[in-house]
PDB file of C-alpha atoms and ligand atoms in Angstrom:
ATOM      1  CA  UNK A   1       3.067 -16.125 -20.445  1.00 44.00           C
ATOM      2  CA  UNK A   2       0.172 -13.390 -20.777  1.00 49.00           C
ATOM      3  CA  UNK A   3      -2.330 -14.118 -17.749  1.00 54.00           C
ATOM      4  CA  UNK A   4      -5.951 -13.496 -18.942  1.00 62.00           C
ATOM      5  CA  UNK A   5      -7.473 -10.555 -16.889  1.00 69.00           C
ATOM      6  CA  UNK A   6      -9.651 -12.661 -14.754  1.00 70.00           C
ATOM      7  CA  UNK A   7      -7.383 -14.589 -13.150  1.00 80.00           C
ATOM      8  CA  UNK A   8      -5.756 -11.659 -12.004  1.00 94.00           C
ATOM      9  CA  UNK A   9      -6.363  -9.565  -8.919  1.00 97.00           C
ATOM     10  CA  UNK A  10      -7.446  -6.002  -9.542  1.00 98.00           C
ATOM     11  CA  UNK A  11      -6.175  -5.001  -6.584  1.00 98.00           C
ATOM     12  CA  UNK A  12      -2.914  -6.328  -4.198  1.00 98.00           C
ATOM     13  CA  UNK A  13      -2.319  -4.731  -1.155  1.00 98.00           C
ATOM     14  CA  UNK A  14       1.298  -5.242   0.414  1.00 99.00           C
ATOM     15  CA  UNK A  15       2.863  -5.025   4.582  1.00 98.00           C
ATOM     16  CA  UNK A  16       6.716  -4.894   3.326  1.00 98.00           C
ATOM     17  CA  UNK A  17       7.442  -6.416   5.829  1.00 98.00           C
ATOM     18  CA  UNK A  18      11.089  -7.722   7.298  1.00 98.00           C
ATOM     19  CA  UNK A  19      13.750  -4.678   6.217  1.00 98.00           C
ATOM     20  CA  UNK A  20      15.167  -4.359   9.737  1.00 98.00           C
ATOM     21  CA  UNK A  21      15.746  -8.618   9.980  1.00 98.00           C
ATOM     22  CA  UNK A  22      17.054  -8.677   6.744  1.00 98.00           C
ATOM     23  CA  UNK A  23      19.847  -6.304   7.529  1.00 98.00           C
ATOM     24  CA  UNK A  24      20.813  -7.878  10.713  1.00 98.00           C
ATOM     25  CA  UNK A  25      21.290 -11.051   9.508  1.00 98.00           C
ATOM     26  CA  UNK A  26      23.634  -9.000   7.541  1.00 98.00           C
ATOM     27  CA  UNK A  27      25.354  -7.284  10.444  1.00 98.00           C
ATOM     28  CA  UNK A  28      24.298  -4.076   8.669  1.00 98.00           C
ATOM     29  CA  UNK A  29      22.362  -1.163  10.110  1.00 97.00           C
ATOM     30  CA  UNK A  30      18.654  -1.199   9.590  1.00 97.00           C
ATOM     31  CA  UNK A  31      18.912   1.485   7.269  1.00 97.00           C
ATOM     32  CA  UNK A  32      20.580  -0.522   4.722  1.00 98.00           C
ATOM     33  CA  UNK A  33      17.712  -2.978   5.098  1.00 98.00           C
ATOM     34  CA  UNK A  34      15.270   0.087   4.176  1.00 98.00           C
ATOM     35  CA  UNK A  35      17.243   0.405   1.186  1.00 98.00           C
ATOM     36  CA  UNK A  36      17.246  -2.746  -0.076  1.00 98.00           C
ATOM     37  CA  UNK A  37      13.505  -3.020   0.798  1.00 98.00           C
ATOM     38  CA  UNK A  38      13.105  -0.064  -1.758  1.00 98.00           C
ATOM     39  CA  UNK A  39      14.746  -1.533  -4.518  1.00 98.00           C
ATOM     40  CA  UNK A  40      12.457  -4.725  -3.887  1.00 98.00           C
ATOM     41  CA  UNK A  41       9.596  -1.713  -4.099  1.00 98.00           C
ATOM     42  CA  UNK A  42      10.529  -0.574  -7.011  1.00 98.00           C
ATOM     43  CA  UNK A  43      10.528  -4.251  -9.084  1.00 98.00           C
ATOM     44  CA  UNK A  44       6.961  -4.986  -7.421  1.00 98.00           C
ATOM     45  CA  UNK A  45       5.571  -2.084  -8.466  1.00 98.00           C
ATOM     46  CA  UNK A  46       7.237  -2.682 -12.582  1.00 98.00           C
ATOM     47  CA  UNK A  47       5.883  -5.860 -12.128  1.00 98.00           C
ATOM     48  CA  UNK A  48       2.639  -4.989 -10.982  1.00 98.00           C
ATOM     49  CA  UNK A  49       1.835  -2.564 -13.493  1.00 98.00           C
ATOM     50  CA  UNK A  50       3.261  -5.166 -16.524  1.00 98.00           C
ATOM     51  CA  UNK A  51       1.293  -7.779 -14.927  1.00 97.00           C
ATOM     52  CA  UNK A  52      -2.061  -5.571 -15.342  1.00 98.00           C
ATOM     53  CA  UNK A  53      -2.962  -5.315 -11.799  1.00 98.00           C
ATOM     54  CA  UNK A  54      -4.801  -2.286 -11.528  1.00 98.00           C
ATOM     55  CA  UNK A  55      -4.429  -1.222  -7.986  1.00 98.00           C
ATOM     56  CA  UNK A  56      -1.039  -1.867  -5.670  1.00 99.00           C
ATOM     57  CA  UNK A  57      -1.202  -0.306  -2.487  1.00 99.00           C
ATOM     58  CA  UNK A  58       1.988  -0.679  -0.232  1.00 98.00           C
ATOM     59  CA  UNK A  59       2.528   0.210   3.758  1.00 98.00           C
ATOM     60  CA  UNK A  60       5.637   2.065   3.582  1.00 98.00           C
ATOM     61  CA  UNK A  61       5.296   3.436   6.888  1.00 98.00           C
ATOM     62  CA  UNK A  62       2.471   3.530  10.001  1.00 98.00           C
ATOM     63  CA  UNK A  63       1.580   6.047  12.428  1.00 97.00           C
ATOM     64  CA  UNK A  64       3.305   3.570  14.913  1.00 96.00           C
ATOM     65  CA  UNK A  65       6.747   3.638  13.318  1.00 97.00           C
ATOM     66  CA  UNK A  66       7.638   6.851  14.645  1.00 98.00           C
ATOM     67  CA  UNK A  67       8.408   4.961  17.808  1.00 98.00           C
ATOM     68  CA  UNK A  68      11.784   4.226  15.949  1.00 97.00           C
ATOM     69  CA  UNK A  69      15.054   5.514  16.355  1.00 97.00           C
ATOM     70  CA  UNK A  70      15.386   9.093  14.718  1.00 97.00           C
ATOM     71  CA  UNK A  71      17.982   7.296  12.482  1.00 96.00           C
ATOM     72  CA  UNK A  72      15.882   4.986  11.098  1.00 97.00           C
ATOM     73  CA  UNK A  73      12.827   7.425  11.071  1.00 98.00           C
ATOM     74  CA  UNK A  74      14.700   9.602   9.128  1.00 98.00           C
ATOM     75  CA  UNK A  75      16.407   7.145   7.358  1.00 98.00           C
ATOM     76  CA  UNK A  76      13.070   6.259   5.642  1.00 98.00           C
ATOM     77  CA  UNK A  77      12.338   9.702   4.656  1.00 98.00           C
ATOM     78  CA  UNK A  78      15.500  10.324   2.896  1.00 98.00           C
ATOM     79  CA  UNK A  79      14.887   7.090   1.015  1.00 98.00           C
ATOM     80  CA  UNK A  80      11.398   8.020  -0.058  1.00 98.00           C
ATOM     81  CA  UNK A  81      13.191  11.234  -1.513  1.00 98.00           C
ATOM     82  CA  UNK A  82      15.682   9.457  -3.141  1.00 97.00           C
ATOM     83  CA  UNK A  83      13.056   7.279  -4.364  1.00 97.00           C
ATOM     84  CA  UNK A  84      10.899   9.997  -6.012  1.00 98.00           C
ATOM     85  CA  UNK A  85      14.322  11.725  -7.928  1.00 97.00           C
ATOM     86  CA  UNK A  86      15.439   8.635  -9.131  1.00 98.00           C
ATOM     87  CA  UNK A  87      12.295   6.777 -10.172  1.00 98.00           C
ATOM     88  CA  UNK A  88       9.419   9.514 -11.056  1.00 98.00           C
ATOM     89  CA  UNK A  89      10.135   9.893 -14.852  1.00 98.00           C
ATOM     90  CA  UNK A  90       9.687   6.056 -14.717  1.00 98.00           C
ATOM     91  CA  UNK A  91       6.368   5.711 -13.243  1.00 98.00           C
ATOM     92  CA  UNK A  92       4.762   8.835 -15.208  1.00 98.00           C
ATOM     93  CA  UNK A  93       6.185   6.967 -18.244  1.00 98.00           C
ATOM     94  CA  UNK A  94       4.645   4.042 -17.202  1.00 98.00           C
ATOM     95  CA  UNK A  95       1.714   5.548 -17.158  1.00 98.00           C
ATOM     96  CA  UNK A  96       1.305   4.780 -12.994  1.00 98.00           C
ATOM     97  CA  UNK A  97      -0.465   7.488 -11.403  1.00 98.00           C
ATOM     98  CA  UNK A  98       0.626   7.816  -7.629  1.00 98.00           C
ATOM     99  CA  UNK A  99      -1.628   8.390  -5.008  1.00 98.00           C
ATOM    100  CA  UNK A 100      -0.826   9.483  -1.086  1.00 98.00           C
ATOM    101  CA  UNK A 101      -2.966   7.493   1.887  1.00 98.00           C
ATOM    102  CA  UNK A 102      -2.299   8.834   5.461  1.00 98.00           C
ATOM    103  CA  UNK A 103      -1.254  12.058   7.174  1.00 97.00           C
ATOM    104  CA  UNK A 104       1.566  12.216   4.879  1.00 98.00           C
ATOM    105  CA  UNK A 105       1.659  15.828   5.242  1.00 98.00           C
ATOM    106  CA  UNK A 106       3.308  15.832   8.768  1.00 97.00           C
ATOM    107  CA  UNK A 107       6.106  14.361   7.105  1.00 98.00           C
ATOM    108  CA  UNK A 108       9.674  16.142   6.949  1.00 97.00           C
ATOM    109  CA  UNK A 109       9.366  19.104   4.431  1.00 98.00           C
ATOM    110  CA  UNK A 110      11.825  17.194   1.535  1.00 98.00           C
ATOM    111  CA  UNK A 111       9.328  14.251   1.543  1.00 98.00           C
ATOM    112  CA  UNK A 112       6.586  16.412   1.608  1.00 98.00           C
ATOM    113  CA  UNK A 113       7.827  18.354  -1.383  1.00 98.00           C
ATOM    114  CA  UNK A 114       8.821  15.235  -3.386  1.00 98.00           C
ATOM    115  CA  UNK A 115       5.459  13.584  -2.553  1.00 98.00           C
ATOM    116  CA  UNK A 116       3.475  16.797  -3.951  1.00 98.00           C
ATOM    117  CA  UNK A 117       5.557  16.933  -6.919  1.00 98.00           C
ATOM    118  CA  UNK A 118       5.075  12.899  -7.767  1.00 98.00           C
ATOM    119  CA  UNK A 119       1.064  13.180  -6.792  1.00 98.00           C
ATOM    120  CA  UNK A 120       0.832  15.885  -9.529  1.00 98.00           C
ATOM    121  CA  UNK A 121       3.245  14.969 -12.283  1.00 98.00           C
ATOM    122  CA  UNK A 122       1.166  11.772 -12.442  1.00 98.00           C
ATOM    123  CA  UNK A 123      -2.377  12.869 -12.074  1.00 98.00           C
ATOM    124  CA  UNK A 124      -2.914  12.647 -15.163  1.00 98.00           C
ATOM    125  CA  UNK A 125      -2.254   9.084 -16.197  1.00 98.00           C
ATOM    126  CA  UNK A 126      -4.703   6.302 -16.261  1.00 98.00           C
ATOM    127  CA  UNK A 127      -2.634   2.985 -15.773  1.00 98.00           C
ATOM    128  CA  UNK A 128      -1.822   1.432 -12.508  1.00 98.00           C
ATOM    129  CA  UNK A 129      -2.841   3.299  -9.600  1.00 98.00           C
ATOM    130  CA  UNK A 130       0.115   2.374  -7.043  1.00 98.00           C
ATOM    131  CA  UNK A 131      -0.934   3.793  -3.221  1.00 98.00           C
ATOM    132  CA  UNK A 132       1.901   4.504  -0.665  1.00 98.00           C
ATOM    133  CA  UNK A 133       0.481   4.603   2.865  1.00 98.00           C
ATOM    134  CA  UNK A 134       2.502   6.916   4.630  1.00 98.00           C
ATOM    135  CA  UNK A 135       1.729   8.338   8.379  1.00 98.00           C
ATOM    136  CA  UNK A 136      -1.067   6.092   7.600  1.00 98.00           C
ATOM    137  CA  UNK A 137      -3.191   4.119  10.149  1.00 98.00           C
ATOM    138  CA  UNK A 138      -6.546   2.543   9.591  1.00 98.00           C
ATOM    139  CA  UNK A 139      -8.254   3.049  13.158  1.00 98.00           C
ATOM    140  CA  UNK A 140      -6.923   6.758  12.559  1.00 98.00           C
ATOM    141  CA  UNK A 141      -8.698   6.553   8.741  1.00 98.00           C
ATOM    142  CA  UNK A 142     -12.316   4.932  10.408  1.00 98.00           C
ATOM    143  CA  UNK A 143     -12.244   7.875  12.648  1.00 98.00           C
ATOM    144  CA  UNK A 144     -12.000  10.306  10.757  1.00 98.00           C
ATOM    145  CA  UNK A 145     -14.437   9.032   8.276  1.00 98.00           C
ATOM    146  CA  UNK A 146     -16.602   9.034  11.387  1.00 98.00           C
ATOM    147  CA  UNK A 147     -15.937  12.327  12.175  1.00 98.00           C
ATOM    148  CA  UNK A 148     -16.822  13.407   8.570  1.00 98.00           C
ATOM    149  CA  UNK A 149     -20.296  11.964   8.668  1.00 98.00           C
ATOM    150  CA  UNK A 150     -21.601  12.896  12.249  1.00 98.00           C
ATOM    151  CA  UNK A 151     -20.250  16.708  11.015  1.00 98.00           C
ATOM    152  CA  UNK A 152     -22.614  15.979   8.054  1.00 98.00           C
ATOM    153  CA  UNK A 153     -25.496  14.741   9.721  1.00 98.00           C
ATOM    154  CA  UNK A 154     -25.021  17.549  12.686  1.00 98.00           C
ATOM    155  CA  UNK A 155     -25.201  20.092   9.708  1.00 98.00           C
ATOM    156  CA  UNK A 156     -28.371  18.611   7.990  1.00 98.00           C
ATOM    157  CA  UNK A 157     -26.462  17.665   4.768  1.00 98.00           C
ATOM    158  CA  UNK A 158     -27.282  13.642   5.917  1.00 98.00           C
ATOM    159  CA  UNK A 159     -29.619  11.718   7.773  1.00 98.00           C
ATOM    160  CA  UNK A 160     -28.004   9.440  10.653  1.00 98.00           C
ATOM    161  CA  UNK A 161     -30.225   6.256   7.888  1.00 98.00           C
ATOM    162  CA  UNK A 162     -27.778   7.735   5.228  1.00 98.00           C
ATOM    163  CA  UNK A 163     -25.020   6.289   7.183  1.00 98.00           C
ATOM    164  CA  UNK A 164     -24.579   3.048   5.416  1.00 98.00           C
ATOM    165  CA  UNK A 165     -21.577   0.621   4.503  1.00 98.00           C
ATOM    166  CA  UNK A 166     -21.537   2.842   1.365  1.00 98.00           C
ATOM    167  CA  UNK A 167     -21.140   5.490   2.673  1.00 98.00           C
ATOM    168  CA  UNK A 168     -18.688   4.549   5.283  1.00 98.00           C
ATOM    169  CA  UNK A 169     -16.402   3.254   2.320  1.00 98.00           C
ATOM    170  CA  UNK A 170     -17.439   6.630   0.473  1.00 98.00           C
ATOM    171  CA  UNK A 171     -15.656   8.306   3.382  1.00 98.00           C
ATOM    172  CA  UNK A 172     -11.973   6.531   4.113  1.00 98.00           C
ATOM    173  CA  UNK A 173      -9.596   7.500   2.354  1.00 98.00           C
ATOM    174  CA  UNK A 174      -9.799   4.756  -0.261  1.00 98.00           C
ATOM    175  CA  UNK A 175     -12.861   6.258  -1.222  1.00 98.00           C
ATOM    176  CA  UNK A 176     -11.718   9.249  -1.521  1.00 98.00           C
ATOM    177  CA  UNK A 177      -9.202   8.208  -4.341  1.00 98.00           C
ATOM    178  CA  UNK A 178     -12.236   5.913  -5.582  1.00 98.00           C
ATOM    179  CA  UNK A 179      -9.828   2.462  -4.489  1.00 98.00           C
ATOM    180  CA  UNK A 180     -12.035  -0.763  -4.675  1.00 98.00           C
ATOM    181  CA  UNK A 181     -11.465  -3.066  -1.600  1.00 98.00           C
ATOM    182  CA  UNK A 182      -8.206  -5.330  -1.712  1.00 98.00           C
ATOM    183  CA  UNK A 183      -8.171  -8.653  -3.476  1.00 98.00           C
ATOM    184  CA  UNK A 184      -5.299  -9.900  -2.356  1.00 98.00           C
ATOM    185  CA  UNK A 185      -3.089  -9.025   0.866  1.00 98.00           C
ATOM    186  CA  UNK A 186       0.686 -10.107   0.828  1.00 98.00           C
ATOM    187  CA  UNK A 187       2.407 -10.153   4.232  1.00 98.00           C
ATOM    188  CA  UNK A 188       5.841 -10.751   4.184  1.00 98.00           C
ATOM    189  CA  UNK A 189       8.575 -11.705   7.161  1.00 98.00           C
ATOM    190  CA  UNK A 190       6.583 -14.604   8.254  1.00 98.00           C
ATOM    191  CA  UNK A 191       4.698 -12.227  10.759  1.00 98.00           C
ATOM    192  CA  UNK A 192       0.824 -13.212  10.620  1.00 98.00           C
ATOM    193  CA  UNK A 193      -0.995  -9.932  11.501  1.00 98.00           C
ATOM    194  CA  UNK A 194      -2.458  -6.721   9.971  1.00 98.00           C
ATOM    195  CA  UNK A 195      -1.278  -3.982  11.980  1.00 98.00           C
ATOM    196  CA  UNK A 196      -3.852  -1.298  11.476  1.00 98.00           C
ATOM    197  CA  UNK A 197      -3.767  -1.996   7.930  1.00 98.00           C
ATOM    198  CA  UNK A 198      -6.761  -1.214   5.620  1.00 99.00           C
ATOM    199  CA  UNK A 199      -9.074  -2.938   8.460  1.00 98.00           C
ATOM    200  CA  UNK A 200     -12.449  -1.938   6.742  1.00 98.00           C
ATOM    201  CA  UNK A 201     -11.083  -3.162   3.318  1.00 98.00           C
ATOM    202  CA  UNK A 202      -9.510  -6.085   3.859  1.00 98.00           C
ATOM    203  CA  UNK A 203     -13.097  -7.673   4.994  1.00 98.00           C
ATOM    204  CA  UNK A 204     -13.272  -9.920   2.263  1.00 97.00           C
ATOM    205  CA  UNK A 205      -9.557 -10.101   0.863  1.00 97.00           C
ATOM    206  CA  UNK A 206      -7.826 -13.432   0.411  1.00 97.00           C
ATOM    207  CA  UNK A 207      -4.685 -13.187   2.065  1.00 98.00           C
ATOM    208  CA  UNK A 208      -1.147 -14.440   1.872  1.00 98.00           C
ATOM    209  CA  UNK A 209       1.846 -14.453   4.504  1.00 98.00           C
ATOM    210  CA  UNK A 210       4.879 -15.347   3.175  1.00 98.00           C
ATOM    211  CA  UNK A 211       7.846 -15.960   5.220  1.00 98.00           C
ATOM    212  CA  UNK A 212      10.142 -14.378   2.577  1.00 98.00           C
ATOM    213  CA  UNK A 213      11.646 -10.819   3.633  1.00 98.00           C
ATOM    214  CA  UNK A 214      10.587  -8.107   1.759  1.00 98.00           C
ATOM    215  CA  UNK A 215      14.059  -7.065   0.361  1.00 98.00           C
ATOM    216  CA  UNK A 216      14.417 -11.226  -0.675  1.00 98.00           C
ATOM    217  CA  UNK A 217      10.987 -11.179  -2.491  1.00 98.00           C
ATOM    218  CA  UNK A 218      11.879 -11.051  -5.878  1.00 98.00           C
ATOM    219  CA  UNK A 219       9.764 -10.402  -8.601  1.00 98.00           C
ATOM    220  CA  UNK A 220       8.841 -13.663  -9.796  1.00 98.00           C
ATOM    221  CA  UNK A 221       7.900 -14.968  -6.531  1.00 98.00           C
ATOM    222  CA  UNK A 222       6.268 -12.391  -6.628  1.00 98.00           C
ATOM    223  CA  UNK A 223       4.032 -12.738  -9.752  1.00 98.00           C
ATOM    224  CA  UNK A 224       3.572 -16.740  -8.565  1.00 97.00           C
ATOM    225  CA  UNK A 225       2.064 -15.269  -4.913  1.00 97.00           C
ATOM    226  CA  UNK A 226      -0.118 -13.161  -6.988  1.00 97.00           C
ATOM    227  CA  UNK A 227      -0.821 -15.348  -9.191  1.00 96.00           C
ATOM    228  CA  UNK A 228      -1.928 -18.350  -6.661  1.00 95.00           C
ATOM    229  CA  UNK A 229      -4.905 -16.296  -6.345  1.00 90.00           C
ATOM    230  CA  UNK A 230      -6.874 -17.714  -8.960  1.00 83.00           C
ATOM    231  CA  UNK A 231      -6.689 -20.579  -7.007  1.00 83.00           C
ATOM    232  CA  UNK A 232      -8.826 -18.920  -4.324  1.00 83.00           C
ATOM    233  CA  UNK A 233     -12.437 -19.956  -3.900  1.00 75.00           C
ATOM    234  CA  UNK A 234     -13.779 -16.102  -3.216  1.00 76.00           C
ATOM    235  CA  UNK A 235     -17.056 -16.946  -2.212  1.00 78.00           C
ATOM    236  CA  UNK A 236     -17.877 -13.643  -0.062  1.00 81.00           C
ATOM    237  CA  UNK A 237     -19.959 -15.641   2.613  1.00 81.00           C
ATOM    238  CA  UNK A 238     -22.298 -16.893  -0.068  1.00 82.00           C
ATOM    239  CA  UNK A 239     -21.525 -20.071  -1.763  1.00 72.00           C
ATOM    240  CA  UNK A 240     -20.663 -20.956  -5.450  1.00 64.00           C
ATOM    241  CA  UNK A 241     -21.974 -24.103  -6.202  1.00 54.00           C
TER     242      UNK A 241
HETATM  243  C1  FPP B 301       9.020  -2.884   7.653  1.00 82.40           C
HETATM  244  O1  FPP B 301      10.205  -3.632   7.929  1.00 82.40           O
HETATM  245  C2  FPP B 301       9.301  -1.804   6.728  1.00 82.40           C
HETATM  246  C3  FPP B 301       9.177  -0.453   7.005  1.00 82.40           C
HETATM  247  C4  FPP B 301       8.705   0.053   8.302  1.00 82.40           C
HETATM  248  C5  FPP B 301       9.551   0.567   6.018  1.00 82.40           C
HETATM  249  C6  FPP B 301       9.198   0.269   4.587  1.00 82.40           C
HETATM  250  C7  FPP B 301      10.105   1.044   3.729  1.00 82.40           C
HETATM  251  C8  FPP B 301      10.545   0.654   2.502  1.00 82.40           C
HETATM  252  C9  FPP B 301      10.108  -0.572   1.821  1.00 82.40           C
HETATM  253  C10 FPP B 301      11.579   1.423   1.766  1.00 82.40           C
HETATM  254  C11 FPP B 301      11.373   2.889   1.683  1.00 82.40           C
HETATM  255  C12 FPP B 301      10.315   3.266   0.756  1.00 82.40           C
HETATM  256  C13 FPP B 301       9.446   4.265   0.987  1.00 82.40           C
HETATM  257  C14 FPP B 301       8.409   4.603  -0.037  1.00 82.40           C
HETATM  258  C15 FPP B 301       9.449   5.049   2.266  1.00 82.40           C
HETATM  259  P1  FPP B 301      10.751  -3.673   9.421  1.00 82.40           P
HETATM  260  O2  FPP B 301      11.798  -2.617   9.580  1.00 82.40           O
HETATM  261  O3  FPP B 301       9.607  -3.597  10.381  1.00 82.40           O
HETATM  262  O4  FPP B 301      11.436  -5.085   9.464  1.00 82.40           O
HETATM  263  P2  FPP B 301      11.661  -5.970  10.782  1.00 82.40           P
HETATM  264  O5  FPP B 301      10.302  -6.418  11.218  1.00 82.40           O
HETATM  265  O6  FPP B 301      12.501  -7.083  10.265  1.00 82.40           O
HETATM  266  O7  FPP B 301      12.367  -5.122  11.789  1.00 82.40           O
END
């Protein structure tokens, strides 16, 4: 059934979380889980975008996971290249336009390559924005931000009064890609915790921790997590009635 707008979030942000358990319940390597956890990607982001949400932004991989084995490490990459060859033409027909959050750039050159090549055959459209954080950590993201503004008040361009919650948003990388704050955060594998996720965003976002594994979360339940939103009583510290 069509949702009306309203009762939709404009924008869900998403820790796919619970690859590595779902693969050893399997007695399969943790790669395998990866891969079945980017299949589940790819139906939540169709969904998404026929579902109207406007914004999906997804943690695909933190400046802490490259404590992991250089298997899975690069196990991840080659995925996110397979990912891009086999699912680009879809998304830029789909009108999603693709957008890069972190220091994806450090990345191993064949990701780095595919991720250019998606960022700019999509630029263009104007339907669902769908954010990959990649090499992406959110104390990392407020710092530089930081950075950013005391370089522009030590060069005159700003007064230290300038620096306001504005203008703190202005300068994370959300901003940058003009992102509005997260409605909605989905959590999946049962683990209740952010993880240097979107910490500045996420100040007002209803939240929702499943203990589904990511790979398991189909796209129904999907829709119905989403969709429990509605229910939500946002009230933003202020009070409704
Ligand atoms: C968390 O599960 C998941 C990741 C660290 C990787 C996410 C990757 C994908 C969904 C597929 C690849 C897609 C792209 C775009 C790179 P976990 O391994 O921490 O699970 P565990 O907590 O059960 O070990």
């Amino acid at each position: 059934m069509a949702q009306s707008k309203e009762n939709i979030p404009r924008h869900v942000a998403v820790i796919m979380d619970g690859n590595g358990r779902w693969a050893e319940k399997r007695k399969l390597p943790r790669v395998m889980g990866h891969n079945a956890g980017m299949r589940s990607m790819r139906e939540i982001v169709r969904r998404s975008s026929d579902m109207g949400i406007e914004y999906l932004t997804v943690y695909a991989f933190s400046t802490e996971n490259w404590k992991r084995s250089e298997e899975e490490v690069g196990g991840i990459f080659r995925l996110l290249v397979k990912f891009v060859d086999s699912d680009l033409e879809e998304l830029y027909r789909n009108n999603v336009r693709v957008n890069v959050l972190g220091d994806w750039r450090k990345l191993p050159a064949a990701a780095v390559d595919r991720l250019e090549k998606t960022i700019e055959r999509t630029k263009e459209n104007d339907g669902m924005c769908f954010n990959i954080c990649l090499n992406y950590g959110s104390r990392a993201e407020i710092t530089d931000a930081v950075r950013e503004l005391a370089q522009k008040v030590k060069s005159g361009e700003i007064e230290p009064e300038d620096i306001d919650e504005q203008a703190i948003s202005g300068a994370l990388l959300t901003g940058k890609f003009d992102i509005p704050d997260p409605d909605l955060l989905i959590r999946t594998s049962g683990e209740i915790r952010i993880s240097n996720y979107l910490l500045w965003q996420i100040a007002y976002s209803e939240m929702i921790f499943t203990d589904i594994l990511w790979p398991d979360l189909d796209p129904d339940t999907y829709e119905e997590l989403v969709l429990s939103y509605k229910d939500r009583d946002r009230r933003f510290g202020g009070r409704n009635k």
